[in-house]
Short mmCIF file of N, CA, C and O in Angstrom, two decimals:
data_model
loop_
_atom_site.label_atom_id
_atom_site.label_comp_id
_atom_site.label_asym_id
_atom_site.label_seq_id
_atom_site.Cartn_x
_atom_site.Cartn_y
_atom_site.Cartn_z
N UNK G 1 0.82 -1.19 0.00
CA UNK G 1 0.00 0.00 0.00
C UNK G 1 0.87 1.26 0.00
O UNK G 1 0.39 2.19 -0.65
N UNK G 2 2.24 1.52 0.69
CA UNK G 2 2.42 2.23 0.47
C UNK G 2 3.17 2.96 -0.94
O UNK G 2 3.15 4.07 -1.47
N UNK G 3 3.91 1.52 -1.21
CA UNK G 3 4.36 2.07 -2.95
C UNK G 3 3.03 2.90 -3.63
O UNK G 3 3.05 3.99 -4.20
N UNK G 4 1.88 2.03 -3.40
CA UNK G 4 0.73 2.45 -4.55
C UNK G 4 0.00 4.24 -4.30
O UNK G 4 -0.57 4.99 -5.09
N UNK G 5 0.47 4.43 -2.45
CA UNK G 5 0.07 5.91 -1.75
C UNK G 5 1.27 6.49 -2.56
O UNK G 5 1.00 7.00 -3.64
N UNK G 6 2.77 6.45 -2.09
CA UNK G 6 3.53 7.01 -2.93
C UNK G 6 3.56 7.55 -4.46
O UNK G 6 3.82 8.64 -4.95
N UNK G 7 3.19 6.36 -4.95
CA UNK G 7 2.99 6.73 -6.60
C UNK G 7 1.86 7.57 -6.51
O UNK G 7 1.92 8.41 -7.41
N UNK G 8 0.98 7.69 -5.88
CA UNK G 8 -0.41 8.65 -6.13
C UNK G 8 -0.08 9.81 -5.51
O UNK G 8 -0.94 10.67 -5.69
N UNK G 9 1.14 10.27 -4.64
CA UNK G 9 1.43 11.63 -4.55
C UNK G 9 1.21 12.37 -3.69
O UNK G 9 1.39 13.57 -3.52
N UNK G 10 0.50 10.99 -2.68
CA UNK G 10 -0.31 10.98 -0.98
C UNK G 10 1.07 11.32 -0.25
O UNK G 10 2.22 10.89 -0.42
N UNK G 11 0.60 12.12 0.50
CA UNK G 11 1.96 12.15 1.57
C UNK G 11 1.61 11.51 2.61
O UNK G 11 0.41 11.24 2.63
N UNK G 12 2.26 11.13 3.57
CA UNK G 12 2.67 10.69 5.03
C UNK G 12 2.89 11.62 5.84
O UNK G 12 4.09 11.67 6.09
N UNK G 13 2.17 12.55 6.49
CA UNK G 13 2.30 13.63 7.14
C UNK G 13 1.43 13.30 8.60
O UNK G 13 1.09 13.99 9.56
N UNK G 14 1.34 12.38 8.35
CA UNK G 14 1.09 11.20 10.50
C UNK G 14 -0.40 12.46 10.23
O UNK G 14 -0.58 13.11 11.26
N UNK G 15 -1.26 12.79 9.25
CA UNK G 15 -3.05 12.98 9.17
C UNK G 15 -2.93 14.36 9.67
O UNK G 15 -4.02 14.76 10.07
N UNK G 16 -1.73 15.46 9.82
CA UNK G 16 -1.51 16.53 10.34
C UNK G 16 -2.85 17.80 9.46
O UNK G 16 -3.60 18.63 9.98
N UNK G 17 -2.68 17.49 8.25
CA UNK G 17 -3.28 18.47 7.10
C UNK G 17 -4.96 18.20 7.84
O UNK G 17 -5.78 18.97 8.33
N UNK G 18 -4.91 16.74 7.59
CA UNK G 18 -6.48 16.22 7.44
C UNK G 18 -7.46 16.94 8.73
O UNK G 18 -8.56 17.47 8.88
N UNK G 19 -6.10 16.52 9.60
CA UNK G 19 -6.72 16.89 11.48
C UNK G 19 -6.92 18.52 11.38
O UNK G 19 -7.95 19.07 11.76
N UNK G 20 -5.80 19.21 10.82
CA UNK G 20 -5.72 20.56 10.90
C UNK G 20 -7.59 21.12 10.16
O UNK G 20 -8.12 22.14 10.61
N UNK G 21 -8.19 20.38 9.24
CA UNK G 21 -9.38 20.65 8.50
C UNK G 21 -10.41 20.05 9.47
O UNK G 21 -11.17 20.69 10.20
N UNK G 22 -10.31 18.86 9.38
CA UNK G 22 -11.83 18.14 10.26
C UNK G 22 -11.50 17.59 11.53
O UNK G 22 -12.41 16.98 12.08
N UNK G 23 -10.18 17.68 12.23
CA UNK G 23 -9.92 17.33 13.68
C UNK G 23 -10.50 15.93 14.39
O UNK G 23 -10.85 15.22 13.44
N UNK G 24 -10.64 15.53 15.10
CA UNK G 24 -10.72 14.24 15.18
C UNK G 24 -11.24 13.23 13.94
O UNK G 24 -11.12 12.02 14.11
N UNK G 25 -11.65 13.59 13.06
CA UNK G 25 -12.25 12.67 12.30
C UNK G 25 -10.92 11.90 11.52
O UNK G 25 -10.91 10.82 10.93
N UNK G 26 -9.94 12.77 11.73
CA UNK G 26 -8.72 11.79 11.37
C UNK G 26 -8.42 10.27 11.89
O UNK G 26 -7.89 9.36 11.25
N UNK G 27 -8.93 10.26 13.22
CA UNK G 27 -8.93 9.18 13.84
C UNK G 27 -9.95 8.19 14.21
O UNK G 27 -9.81 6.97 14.35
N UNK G 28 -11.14 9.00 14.37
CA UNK G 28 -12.59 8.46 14.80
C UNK G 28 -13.36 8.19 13.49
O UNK G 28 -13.35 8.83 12.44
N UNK G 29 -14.03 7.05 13.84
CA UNK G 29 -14.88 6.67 12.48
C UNK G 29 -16.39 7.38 12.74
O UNK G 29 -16.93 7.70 11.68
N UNK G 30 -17.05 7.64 13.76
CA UNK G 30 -18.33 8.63 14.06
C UNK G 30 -17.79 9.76 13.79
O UNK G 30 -18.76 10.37 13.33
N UNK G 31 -16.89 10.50 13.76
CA UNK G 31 -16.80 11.48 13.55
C UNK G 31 -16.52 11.71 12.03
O UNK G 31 -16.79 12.75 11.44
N UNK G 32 -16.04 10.77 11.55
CA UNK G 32 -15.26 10.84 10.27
C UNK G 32 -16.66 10.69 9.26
O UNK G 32 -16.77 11.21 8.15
N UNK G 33 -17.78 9.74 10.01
CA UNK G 33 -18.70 9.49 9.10
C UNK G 33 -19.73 11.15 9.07
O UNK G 33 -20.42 11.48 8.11
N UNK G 34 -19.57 12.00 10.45
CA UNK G 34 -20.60 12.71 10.06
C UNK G 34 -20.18 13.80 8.96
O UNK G 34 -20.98 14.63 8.53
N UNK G 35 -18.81 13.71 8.55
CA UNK G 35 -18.02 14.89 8.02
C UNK G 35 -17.59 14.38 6.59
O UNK G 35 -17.04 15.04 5.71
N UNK G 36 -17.92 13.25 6.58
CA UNK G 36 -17.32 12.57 5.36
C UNK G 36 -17.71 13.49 4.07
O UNK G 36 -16.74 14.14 3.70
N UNK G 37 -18.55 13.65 3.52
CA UNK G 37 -19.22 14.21 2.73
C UNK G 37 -18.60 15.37 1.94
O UNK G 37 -18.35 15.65 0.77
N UNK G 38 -18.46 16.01 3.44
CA UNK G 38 -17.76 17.54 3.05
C UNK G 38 -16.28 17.34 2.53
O UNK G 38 -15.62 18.24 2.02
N UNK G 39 -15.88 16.14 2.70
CA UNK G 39 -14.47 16.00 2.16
C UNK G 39 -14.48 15.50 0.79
O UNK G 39 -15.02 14.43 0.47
N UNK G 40 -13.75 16.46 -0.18
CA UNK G 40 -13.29 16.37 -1.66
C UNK G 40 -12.45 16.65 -2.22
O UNK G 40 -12.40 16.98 -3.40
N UNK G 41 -11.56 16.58 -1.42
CA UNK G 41 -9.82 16.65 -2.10
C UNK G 41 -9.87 15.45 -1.59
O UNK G 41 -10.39 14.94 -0.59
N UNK G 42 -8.91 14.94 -2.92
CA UNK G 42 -8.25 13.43 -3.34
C UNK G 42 -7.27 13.44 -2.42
O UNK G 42 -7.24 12.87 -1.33
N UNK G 43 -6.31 14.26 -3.01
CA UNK G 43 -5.16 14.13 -2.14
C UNK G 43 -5.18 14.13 -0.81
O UNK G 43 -4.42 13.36 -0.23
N UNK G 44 -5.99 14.93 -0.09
CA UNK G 44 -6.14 15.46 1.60
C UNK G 44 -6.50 13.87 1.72
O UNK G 44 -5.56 13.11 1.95
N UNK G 45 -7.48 13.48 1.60
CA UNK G 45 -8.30 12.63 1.82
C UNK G 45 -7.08 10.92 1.75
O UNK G 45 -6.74 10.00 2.48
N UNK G 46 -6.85 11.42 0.40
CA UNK G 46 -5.34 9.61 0.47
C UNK G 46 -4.39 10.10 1.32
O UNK G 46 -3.68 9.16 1.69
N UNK G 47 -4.05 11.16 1.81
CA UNK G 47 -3.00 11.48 2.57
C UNK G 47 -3.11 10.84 3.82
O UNK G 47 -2.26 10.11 4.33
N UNK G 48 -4.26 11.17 4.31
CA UNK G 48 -5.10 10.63 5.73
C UNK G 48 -5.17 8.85 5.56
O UNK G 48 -4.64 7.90 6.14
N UNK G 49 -5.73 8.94 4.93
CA UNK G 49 -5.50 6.70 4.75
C UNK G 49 -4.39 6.55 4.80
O UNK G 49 -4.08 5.64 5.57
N UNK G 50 -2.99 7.38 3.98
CA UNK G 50 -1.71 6.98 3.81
C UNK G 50 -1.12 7.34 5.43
O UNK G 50 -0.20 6.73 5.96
N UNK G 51 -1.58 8.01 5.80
CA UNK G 51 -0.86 8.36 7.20
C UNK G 51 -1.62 7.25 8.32
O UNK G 51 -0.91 6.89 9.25
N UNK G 52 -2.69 6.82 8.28
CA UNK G 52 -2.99 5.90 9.12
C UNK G 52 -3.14 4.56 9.00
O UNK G 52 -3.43 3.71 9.84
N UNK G 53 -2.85 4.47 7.50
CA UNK G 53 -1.93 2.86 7.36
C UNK G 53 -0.84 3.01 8.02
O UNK G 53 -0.65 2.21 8.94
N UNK G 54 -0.08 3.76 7.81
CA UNK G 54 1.86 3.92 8.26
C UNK G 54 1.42 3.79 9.75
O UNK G 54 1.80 2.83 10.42
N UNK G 55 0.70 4.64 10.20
CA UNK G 55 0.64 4.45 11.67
C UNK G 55 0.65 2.72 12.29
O UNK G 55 1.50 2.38 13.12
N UNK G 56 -0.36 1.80 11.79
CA UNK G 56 -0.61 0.63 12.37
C UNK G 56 0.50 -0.05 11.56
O UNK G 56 0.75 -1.22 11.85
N UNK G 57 1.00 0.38 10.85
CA UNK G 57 2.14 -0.62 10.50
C UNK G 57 3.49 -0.24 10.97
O UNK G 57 4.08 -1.11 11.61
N UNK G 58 4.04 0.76 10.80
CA UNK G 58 5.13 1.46 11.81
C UNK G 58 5.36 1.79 12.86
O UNK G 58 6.52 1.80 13.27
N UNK G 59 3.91 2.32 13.93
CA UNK G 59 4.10 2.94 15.17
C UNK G 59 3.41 2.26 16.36
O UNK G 59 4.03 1.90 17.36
N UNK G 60 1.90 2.09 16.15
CA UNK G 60 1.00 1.12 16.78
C UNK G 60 2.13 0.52 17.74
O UNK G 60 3.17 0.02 17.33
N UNK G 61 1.74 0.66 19.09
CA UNK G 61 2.22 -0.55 19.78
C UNK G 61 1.89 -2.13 19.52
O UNK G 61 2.58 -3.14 19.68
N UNK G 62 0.43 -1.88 19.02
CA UNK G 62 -0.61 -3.00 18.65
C UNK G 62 -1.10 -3.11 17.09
O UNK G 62 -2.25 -2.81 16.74
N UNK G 63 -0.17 -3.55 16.28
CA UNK G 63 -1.05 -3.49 15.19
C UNK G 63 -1.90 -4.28 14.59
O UNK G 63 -2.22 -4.26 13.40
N UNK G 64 -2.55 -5.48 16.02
CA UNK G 64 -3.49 -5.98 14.94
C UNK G 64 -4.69 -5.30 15.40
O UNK G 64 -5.79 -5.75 15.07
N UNK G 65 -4.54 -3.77 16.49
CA UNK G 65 -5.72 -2.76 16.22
C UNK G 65 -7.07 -2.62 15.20
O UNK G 65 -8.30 -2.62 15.24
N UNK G 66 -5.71 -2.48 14.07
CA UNK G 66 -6.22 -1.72 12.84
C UNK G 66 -7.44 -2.76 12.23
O UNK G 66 -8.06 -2.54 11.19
N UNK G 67 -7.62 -3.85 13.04
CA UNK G 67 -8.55 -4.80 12.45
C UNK G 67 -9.78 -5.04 13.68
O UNK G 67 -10.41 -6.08 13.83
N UNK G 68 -9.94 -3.70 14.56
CA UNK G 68 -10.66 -3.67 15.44
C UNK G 68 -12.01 -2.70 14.63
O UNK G 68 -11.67 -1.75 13.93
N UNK G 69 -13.38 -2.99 14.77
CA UNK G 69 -14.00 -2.40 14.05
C UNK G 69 -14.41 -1.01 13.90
O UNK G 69 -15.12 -0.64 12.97
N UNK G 70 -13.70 0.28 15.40
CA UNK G 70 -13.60 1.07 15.17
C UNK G 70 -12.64 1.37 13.98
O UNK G 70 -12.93 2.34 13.27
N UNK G 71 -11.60 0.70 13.71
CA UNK G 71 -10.43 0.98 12.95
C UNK G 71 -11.17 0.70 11.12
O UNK G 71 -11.17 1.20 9.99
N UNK G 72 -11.54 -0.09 11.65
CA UNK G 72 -12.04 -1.54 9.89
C UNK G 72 -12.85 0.19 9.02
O UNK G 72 -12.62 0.84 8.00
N UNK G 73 -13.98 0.30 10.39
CA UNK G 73 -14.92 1.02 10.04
C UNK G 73 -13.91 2.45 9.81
O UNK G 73 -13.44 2.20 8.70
N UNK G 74 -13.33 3.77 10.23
CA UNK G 74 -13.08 4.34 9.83
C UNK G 74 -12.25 4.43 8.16
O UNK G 74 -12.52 5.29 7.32
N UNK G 75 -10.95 2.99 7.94
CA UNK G 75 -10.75 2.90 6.58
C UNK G 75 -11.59 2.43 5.47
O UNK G 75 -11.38 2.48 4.26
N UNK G 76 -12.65 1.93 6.19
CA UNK G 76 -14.47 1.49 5.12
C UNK G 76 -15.01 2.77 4.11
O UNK G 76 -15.34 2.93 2.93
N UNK G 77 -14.83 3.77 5.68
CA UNK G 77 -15.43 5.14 5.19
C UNK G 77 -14.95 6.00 4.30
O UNK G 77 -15.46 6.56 3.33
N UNK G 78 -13.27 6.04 5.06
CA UNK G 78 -12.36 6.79 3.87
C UNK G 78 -11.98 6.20 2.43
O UNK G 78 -11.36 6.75 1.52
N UNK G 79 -12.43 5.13 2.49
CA UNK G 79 -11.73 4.42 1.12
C UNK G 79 -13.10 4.62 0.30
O UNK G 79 -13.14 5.31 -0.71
N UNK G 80 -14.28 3.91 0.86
CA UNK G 80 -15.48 4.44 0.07
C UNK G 80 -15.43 5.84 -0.37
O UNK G 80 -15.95 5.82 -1.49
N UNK G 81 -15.02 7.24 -0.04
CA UNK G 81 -15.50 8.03 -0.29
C UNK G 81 -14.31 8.85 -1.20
O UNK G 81 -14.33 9.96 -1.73
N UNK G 82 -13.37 7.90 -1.16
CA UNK G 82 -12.08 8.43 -1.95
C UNK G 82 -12.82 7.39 -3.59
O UNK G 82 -12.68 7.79 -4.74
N UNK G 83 -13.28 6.60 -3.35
CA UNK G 83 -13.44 6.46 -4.85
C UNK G 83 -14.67 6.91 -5.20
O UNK G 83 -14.95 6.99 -6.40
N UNK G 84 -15.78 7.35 -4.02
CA UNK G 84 -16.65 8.85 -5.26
C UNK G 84 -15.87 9.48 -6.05
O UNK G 84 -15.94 9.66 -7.27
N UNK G 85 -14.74 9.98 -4.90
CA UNK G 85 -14.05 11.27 -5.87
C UNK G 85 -13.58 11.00 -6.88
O UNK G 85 -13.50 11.85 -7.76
N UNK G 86 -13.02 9.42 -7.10
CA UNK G 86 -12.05 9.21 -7.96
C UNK G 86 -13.01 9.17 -9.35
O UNK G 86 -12.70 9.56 -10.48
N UNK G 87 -14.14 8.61 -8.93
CA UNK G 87 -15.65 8.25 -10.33
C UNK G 87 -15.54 9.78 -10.61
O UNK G 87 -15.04 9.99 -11.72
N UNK G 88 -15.83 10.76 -10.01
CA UNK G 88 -16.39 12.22 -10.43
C UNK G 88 -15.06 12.33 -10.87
O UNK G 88 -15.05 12.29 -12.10
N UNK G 89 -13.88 12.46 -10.38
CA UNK G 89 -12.67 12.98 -11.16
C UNK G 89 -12.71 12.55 -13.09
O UNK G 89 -12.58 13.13 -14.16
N UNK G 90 -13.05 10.80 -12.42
CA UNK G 90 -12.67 10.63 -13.88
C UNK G 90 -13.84 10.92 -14.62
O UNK G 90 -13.60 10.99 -15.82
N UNK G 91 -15.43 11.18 -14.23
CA UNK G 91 -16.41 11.93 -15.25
C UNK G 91 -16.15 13.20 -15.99
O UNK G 91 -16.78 13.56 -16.98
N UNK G 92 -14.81 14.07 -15.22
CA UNK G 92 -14.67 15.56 -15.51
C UNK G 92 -13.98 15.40 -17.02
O UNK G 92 -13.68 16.41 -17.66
#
């Protein structure tokens, strides 16, 4: 995953940008779901998946976390809503 974030131009910035815009929803999946919507940058948006994959694979004390269903459910949300954007990108 991360070669494929890299090649797409996502940075790894540990969700700093994402948090700085919608604040916890970087981390929380209730929060992330009530805000989801309003998010439509590609990039902001893969940056945030790319930074919280790296997290459970690099930092996590615990990484089989990331397969806890607060976790499942927040990358459900962000990945669903990164490929609206990606359908509307490619309709433009």
């Amino acid at each position: 995953m991360a070669d494929d974030c890299s090649a797409l131009k996502f940075e790894m910035d540990c969700g700093h940008a994402f948090e700085e815009k919608f604040e916890k929803a970087v981390y929380d999946a209730r929060a992330l779901d009530t805000i989801i919507e309003n998010v439509n940058d590609i990039s902001l948006l893969g940056s945030a998946i790319y930074s919280r994959w790296r997290y459970f694979n690099h930092w996590a004390y615990d990484v089989a976390k990331i397969l806890s269903m607060p976790n499942r459910s927040w990358f459900i949300i962000a990945l669903n809503r990164l490929v609206e954007l990606c359908k509307d990108e490619q309709e433009k």
